[in-house]
Backbone as a ProteinNet text record, in pm:
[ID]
protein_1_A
[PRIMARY]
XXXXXXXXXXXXXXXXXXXXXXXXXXXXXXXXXXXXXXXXXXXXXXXXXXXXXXXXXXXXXXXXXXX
[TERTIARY]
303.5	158.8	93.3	139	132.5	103.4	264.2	257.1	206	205.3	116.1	-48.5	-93.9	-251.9	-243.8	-146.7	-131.7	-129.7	-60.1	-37	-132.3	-223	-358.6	-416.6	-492.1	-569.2	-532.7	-374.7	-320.8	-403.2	-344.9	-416.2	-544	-626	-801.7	-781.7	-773	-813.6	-724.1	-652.8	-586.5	-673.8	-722.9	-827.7	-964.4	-1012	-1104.8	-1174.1	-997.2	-998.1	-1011.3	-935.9	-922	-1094.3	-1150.8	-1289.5	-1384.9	-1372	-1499.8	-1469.3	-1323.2	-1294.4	-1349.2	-1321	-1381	-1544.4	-1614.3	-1741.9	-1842	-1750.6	-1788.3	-1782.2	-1687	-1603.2	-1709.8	-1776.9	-1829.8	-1989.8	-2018.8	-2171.6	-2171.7	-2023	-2090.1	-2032.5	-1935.7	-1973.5	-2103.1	-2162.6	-2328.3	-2404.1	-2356	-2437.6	-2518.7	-2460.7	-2591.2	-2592.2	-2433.8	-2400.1	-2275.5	-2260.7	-2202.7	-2041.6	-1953.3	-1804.7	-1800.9	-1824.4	-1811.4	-1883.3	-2026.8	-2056	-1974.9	-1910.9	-1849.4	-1735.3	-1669.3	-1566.3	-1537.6	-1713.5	-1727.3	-1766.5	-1849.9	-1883	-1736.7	-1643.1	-1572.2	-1462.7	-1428.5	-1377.8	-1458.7	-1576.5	-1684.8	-1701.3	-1687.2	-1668.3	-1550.7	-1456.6	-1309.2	-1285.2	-1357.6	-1337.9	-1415.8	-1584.2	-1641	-1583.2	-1516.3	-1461.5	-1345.9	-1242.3	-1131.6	-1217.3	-1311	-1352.8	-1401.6	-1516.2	-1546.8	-1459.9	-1326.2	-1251.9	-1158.7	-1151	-1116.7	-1225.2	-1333.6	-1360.5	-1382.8	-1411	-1426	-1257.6	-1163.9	-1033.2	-1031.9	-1073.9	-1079.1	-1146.9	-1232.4	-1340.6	-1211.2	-1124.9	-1032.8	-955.3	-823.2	-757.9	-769.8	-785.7	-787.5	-643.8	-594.3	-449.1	-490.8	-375.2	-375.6	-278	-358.9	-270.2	-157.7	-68.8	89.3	92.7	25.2	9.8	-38.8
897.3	885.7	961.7	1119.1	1179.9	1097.6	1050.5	997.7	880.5	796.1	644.7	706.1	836.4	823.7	864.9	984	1003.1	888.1	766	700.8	611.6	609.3	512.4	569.4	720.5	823.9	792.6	805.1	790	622.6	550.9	412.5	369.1	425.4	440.2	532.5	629.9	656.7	608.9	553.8	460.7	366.1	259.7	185.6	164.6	328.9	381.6	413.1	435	494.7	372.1	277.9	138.3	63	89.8	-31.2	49.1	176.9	292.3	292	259.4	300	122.3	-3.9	-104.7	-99.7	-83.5	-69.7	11.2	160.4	246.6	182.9	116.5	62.5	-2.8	-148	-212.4	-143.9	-72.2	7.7	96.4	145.4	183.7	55.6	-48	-182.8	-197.6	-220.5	-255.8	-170	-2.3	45.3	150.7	175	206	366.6	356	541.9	563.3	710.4	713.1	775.1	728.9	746.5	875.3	998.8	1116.1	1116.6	1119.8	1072	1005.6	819.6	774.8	829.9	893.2	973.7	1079.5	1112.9	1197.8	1166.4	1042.4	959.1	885.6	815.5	764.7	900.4	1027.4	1116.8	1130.4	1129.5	1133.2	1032	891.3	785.1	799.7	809.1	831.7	894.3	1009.1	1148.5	1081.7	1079.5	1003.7	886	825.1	663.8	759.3	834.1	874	964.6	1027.4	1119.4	1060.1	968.7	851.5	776.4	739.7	718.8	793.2	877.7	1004.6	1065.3	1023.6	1071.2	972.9	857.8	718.4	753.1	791.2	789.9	887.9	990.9	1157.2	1069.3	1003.9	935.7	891.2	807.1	754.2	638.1	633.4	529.4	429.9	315	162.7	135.2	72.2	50.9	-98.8	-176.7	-286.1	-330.6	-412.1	-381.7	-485.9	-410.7	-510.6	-626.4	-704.2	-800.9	-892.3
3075	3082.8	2967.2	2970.2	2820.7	2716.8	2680.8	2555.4	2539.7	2643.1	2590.2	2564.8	2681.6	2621.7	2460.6	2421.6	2304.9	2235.5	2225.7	2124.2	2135	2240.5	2248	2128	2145.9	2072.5	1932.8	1852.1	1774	1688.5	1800.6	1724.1	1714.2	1814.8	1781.7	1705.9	1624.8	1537.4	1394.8	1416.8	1261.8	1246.4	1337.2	1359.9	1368.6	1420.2	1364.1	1172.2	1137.6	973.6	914.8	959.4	891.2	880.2	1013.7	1022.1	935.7	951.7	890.6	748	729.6	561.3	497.2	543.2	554.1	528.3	612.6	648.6	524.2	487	414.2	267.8	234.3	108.2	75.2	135.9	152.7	103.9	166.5	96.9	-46.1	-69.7	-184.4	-311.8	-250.3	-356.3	-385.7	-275.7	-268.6	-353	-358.8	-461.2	-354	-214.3	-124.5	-110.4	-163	-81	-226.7	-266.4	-366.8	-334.9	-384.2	-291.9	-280.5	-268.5	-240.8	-65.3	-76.5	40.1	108.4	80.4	172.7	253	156	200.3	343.2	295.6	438.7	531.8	488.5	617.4	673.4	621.4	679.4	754.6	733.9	786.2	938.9	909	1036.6	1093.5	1066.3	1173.9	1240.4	1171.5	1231.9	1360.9	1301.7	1402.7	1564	1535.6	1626.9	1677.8	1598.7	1706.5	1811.7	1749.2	1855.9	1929.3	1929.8	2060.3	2147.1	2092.4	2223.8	2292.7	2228.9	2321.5	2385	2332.2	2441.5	2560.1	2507.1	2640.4	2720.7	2701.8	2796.3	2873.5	2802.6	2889	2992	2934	3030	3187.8	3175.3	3282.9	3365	3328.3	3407.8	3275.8	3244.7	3179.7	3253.9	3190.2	3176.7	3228.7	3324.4	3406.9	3427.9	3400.4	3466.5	3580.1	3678.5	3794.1	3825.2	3859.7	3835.3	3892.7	3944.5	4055.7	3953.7
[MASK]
+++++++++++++++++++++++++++++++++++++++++++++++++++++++++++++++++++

């Protein structure tokens, strides 16, 4: 149980890094934000995507039922 919530946490935040580093990439093509900034913004989406789902889990994990 440990380790699967661990390796949930683990992959929201690879997935987190992946959409934010995406998203971020994307604005300073545009010219909107200058890559130093993005950098820290995408460290800070990251961070924020895995805590929200850590704590939506703390509430109770998502189980599907064997039936």
């Amino acid at each position: 149980m440990i380790r699967t919530h661990l390796l949930e946490i683990v992959e929201v935040t690879l997935l987190s890094f992946l959409l934010s580093g995406t998203l971020w990439n994307t604005a300073v093509g545009a010219g909107a934000i200058a890559p130093p900034d993005a950098a820290v913004a995408v460290a800070l989406t990251t961070l924020l995507g895995a805590a929200f789902f850590t704590a939506d889990n703390v509430r109770g994990p998502r189980t599907i039922d064997p039936r």
